[in-house]
Tab-separated table of C-alpha atoms in Angstrom:
chain	number	residue	atom	x	y	z
A	1	MET	CA	2.186	20.271	16.319
A	2	ALA	CA	5.375	18.205	16.545
A	3	ILE	CA	5.053	14.431	16.863
A	4	ASN	CA	6.178	13.127	20.262
A	5	ALA	CA	4.737	9.605	20.083
A	6	VAL	CA	4.069	7.033	17.369
A	7	LEU	CA	1.518	4.237	17.602
A	8	PHE	CA	2.043	1.300	15.258
A	9	ASP	CA	-0.523	-1.294	14.265
A	10	PHE	CA	0.755	-4.900	14.337
A	11	SER	CA	-0.650	-7.095	11.547
A	12	GLY	CA	0.079	-5.761	8.072
A	13	THR	CA	2.071	-2.877	9.542
A	14	LEU	CA	4.957	-4.115	11.694
A	15	PHE	CA	4.551	-7.861	11.083
A	16	ARG	CA	2.700	-10.076	8.612
A	17	LEU	CA	1.541	-13.667	8.857
A	18	GLU	CA	3.061	-15.352	5.824
A	19	GLN	CA	2.781	-18.967	4.813
A	20	GLN	CA	5.704	-21.106	5.917
A	21	ASP	CA	6.868	-24.246	4.129
A	22	GLY	CA	4.779	-27.237	5.068
A	23	TRP	CA	1.850	-25.415	6.674
A	24	LEU	CA	-0.706	-26.356	4.041
A	25	ASP	CA	0.975	-29.285	2.292
A	26	ASP	CA	-1.185	-31.938	3.940
A	27	VAL	CA	-4.444	-29.989	4.239
A	28	ARG	CA	-7.197	-31.714	2.284
A	29	ASP	CA	-10.547	-30.409	1.125
A	30	ASP	CA	-13.970	-32.086	1.292
A	31	ASP	CA	-13.011	-34.350	-1.601
A	32	GLY	CA	-9.798	-35.445	0.057
A	33	GLU	CA	-7.658	-33.475	-2.383
A	34	THR	CA	-4.692	-31.335	-1.362
A	35	LEU	CA	-5.100	-27.600	-1.917
A	36	ASP	CA	-3.633	-26.093	-5.077
A	37	VAL	CA	-1.601	-22.883	-4.960
A	38	GLU	CA	-4.614	-20.680	-5.645
A	39	ALA	CA	-6.625	-22.307	-2.852
A	40	GLN	CA	-3.700	-22.009	-0.444
A	41	THR	CA	-3.308	-18.322	-1.246
A	42	GLU	CA	-7.005	-17.664	-0.674
A	43	LEU	CA	-6.948	-19.594	2.591
A	44	MET	CA	-4.064	-17.475	3.886
A	45	ARG	CA	-5.911	-14.316	2.846
A	46	ARG	CA	-8.959	-15.368	4.833
A	47	MET	CA	-6.839	-16.175	7.878
A	48	THR	CA	-5.181	-12.769	7.859
A	49	ALA	CA	-7.804	-10.329	6.487
A	50	PRO	CA	-7.908	-7.584	9.150
A	51	VAL	CA	-11.411	-6.237	8.604
A	52	GLU	CA	-13.426	-7.889	5.869
A	53	GLN	CA	-15.649	-10.896	6.450
A	54	SER	CA	-14.575	-13.459	3.868
A	55	VAL	CA	-17.266	-16.159	4.269
A	56	GLU	CA	-20.984	-16.292	5.003
A	57	LEU	CA	-21.549	-16.952	8.708
A	58	ASP	CA	-24.621	-17.922	10.691
A	59	GLU	CA	-25.869	-15.630	13.448
A	60	GLU	CA	-23.853	-17.339	16.185
A	61	HIS	CA	-20.568	-17.112	14.311
A	62	LEU	CA	-21.340	-13.644	12.992
A	63	TYR	CA	-21.504	-12.439	16.588
A	64	ALA	CA	-18.152	-14.118	17.232
A	65	TRP	CA	-16.684	-12.450	14.140
A	66	HIS	CA	-17.713	-8.966	15.240
A	67	ASN	CA	-16.311	-9.553	18.719
A	68	ARG	CA	-13.332	-11.775	17.898
A	69	ASP	CA	-10.682	-9.261	18.936
A	70	ARG	CA	-12.322	-8.650	22.301
A	71	ASP	CA	-12.373	-12.279	23.415
A	72	PRO	CA	-9.830	-15.040	22.624
A	73	ALA	CA	-12.526	-17.721	22.892
A	74	LEU	CA	-14.670	-16.007	20.256
A	75	HIS	CA	-11.603	-15.484	18.060
A	76	ARG	CA	-10.811	-19.197	18.133
A	77	LYS	CA	-14.435	-20.145	17.555
A	78	VAL	CA	-14.959	-18.012	14.477
A	79	TYR	CA	-11.609	-18.719	12.828
A	80	LEU	CA	-12.126	-22.463	13.126
A	81	GLU	CA	-15.460	-21.898	11.396
A	82	VAL	CA	-13.838	-19.722	8.712
A	83	LEU	CA	-11.309	-22.478	8.078
A	84	ARG	CA	-14.063	-25.087	7.865
A	85	LEU	CA	-16.003	-22.995	5.358
A	86	SER	CA	-12.807	-22.310	3.424
A	87	GLY	CA	-12.133	-25.937	2.587
A	88	VAL	CA	-10.500	-27.327	5.732
A	89	PRO	CA	-13.148	-29.809	6.940
A	90	ARG	CA	-10.959	-31.776	9.355
A	91	ARG	CA	-11.038	-30.282	12.837
A	92	ASP	CA	-7.493	-31.365	13.698
A	93	GLN	CA	-6.066	-29.642	10.633
A	94	ALA	CA	-8.078	-26.478	11.313
A	95	GLU	CA	-6.807	-26.406	14.890
A	96	ALA	CA	-3.210	-26.876	13.719
A	97	LEU	CA	-3.546	-23.971	11.276
A	98	TYR	CA	-5.179	-21.804	13.927
A	99	ALA	CA	-2.262	-22.519	16.264
A	100	GLN	CA	0.070	-21.111	13.616
A	101	LEU	CA	-2.095	-18.008	13.280
A	102	ILE	CA	-1.818	-17.115	16.960
A	103	ALA	CA	1.845	-18.092	17.460
A	104	PRO	CA	3.828	-14.810	17.574
A	105	GLU	CA	7.040	-16.540	16.492
A	106	GLN	CA	5.389	-17.475	13.186
A	107	TRP	CA	4.842	-13.844	12.186
A	108	THR	CA	7.355	-12.212	9.840
A	109	PRO	CA	8.518	-8.638	10.537
A	110	TYR	CA	8.751	-6.109	7.739
A	111	PRO	CA	12.363	-5.291	6.767
A	112	ASP	CA	12.273	-1.847	8.397
A	113	THR	CA	10.316	-2.727	11.551
A	114	GLU	CA	13.352	-2.765	13.824
A	115	ALA	CA	14.751	0.419	12.306
A	116	ALA	CA	11.421	2.234	12.649
A	117	LEU	CA	10.922	1.269	16.300
A	118	LYS	CA	14.518	2.084	17.149
A	119	ALA	CA	14.370	5.425	15.316
A	120	VAL	CA	11.332	6.556	17.294
A	121	ALA	CA	12.718	5.475	20.647
A	122	SER	CA	16.222	6.824	20.060
A	123	SER	CA	14.833	10.223	19.077
A	124	GLY	CA	13.381	10.650	22.558
A	125	ARG	CA	9.836	9.967	21.372
A	126	LYS	CA	7.646	7.155	22.619
A	127	ALA	CA	6.718	4.176	20.457
A	128	GLY	CA	3.596	2.146	21.162
A	129	VAL	CA	1.921	-0.851	19.542
A	130	LEU	CA	-1.863	-0.669	19.207
A	131	SER	CA	-3.569	-3.732	17.781
A	132	ASN	CA	-6.938	-5.360	17.286
A	133	ILE	CA	-5.760	-8.789	18.374
A	134	ALA	CA	-6.932	-11.717	20.483
A	135	PHE	CA	-3.544	-13.056	21.589
A	136	ASP	CA	-0.411	-11.672	23.190
A	137	ILE	CA	2.000	-10.389	20.548
A	138	ARG	CA	4.690	-9.218	22.981
A	139	PRO	CA	6.802	-12.384	22.423
A	140	ALA	CA	7.229	-11.446	18.745
A	141	PHE	CA	9.086	-8.352	19.949
A	142	GLY	CA	10.722	-9.824	23.040
A	143	GLN	CA	12.422	-12.705	21.226
A	144	ARG	CA	14.162	-10.143	19.010
A	145	GLY	CA	14.943	-7.653	21.774
A	146	TRP	CA	12.637	-5.094	20.145
A	147	ASP	CA	10.447	-4.746	23.217
A	148	ALA	CA	13.144	-2.401	24.532
A	149	HIS	CA	11.990	0.132	21.930
A	150	VAL	CA	8.261	-0.158	22.724
A	151	ALA	CA	6.970	1.908	25.627
A	152	GLU	CA	3.450	0.416	25.692
A	153	PHE	CA	1.406	-2.369	24.124
A	154	THR	CA	-2.333	-1.673	23.856
A	155	LEU	CA	-4.134	-4.852	22.781
A	156	SER	CA	-7.862	-4.997	22.144
A	157	PHE	CA	-8.506	-8.253	24.000
A	158	GLU	CA	-6.935	-6.762	27.132
A	159	ILE	CA	-8.745	-3.415	26.818
A	160	GLY	CA	-12.183	-4.641	25.735
A	161	ALA	CA	-12.389	-2.122	22.879
A	162	VAL	CA	-11.380	-2.339	19.223
A	163	LYS	CA	-10.292	0.131	16.572
A	164	PRO	CA	-11.872	2.379	15.333
A	165	GLU	CA	-13.622	2.842	18.681
A	166	PRO	CA	-12.189	5.957	20.361
A	167	GLU	CA	-11.728	4.189	23.710
A	168	ILE	CA	-8.822	2.061	22.529
A	169	PHE	CA	-6.991	5.010	20.988
A	170	GLN	CA	-7.577	7.044	24.136
A	171	SER	CA	-6.209	4.218	26.268
A	172	ALA	CA	-3.066	3.985	24.137
A	173	ILE	CA	-2.477	7.736	24.250
A	174	GLU	CA	-2.947	7.885	28.009
A	175	ARG	CA	-0.553	4.976	28.513
A	176	LEU	CA	2.097	6.879	26.563
A	177	GLY	CA	1.398	10.053	28.537
A	178	VAL	CA	0.952	12.269	25.472
A	179	ARG	CA	-1.814	14.248	23.796
A	180	ALA	CA	-3.615	13.054	20.690
A	181	GLU	CA	-2.433	16.085	18.727
A	182	GLU	CA	1.197	15.052	19.169
A	183	THR	CA	0.628	11.396	18.254
A	184	LEU	CA	1.037	9.666	14.896
A	185	MET	CA	-0.869	6.448	14.197
A	186	VAL	CA	0.692	4.186	11.553
A	187	GLY	CA	-1.463	1.363	10.201
A	188	ASP	CA	-2.637	-0.564	7.172
A	189	SER	CA	-6.386	0.022	7.535
A	190	GLU	CA	-8.049	3.336	6.749
A	191	GLU	CA	-11.206	2.071	8.448
A	192	ALA	CA	-9.681	0.777	11.679
A	193	ASP	CA	-6.394	2.634	12.187
A	194	GLY	CA	-7.664	5.810	10.562
A	195	GLY	CA	-10.134	6.126	13.427
A	196	ALA	CA	-7.306	7.790	15.358
A	197	ARG	CA	-8.027	10.982	13.426
A	198	ALA	CA	-11.285	11.414	15.345
A	199	LEU	CA	-9.247	12.080	18.495
A	200	GLY	CA	-6.927	14.504	16.732
A	201	CYS	CA	-4.048	12.130	15.938
A	202	GLN	CA	-2.186	12.265	12.667
A	203	PHE	CA	-2.422	9.115	10.544
A	204	ALA	CA	-0.118	7.380	8.059
A	205	LEU	CA	-1.407	4.527	5.883
A	206	VAL	CA	0.896	1.704	4.787
A	207	ASP	CA	0.072	-1.084	2.346
A	208	PRO	CA	-0.040	-4.606	3.891
A	209	LEU	CA	2.003	-6.091	1.057
A	210	PRO	CA	4.120	-9.226	1.482
A	211	THR	CA	7.220	-8.377	3.499
A	212	THR	CA	9.549	-8.876	0.545
A	213	GLN	CA	7.618	-6.271	-1.447
A	214	ARG	CA	7.590	-3.502	1.172
A	215	PRO	CA	11.133	-2.700	2.296
A	216	ASP	CA	10.835	0.770	3.807
A	217	ALA	CA	7.225	1.996	4.062
A	218	LEU	CA	7.450	2.488	7.826
A	219	LEU	CA	10.534	4.669	7.569
A	220	GLY	CA	8.865	6.552	4.718
A	221	ALA	CA	5.804	7.260	6.870
A	222	LEU	CA	8.006	8.535	9.698
A	223	ARG	CA	9.900	10.810	7.313
A	224	GLU	CA	6.681	12.147	5.822
A	225	HIS	CA	5.473	13.207	9.255
A	226	GLY	CA	8.743	14.711	10.382
A	227	VAL	CA	9.745	11.993	12.841
A	228	LEU	CA	12.984	11.253	10.961
């Protein structure tokens, strides 16, 4: 069946949180030492890992981890704990880093994000953004004028369901007014985004590489599925 709508994941698919100059320069570990490059890289990985649990958590924080994308308060709680366990003992520094994590303007778009969104919308198809997220990502699109190409945003913390649960995919499809069989889901997680297959959607997997290393994977996915 022809594709009439495309759902895009956000983190690792359309945008990526990448370290900006100065973010971690003054962060100090338990010994009062600044973080070396390796430690900084690992810290960023833990802040942005979409699915995997990167540190050992107690029962209270484990509950918050599993429900972080349903509730902004739980998201904040568990990520401050992840930062603490990852070598950021000072609460003020952890809070400053967390503020960067949830600031849409700090996220970097992939080189072909605009072209992919525009290509879907200009072809008469509907483009939607479907994300497991605990904060509003619409400003990342609005400040660039890209919200004009997005018909619907379906965000887990607003819906109360997370990928790969079928409810969030069903909500996104209904918002776009299409059937699952004519919808393509594009995402960077086989586990989470690939759950769209259970409803009958087609699925395209992209690699969440740094933005400079992935120039045209979105356009490639659209071509592969006959959207371009």
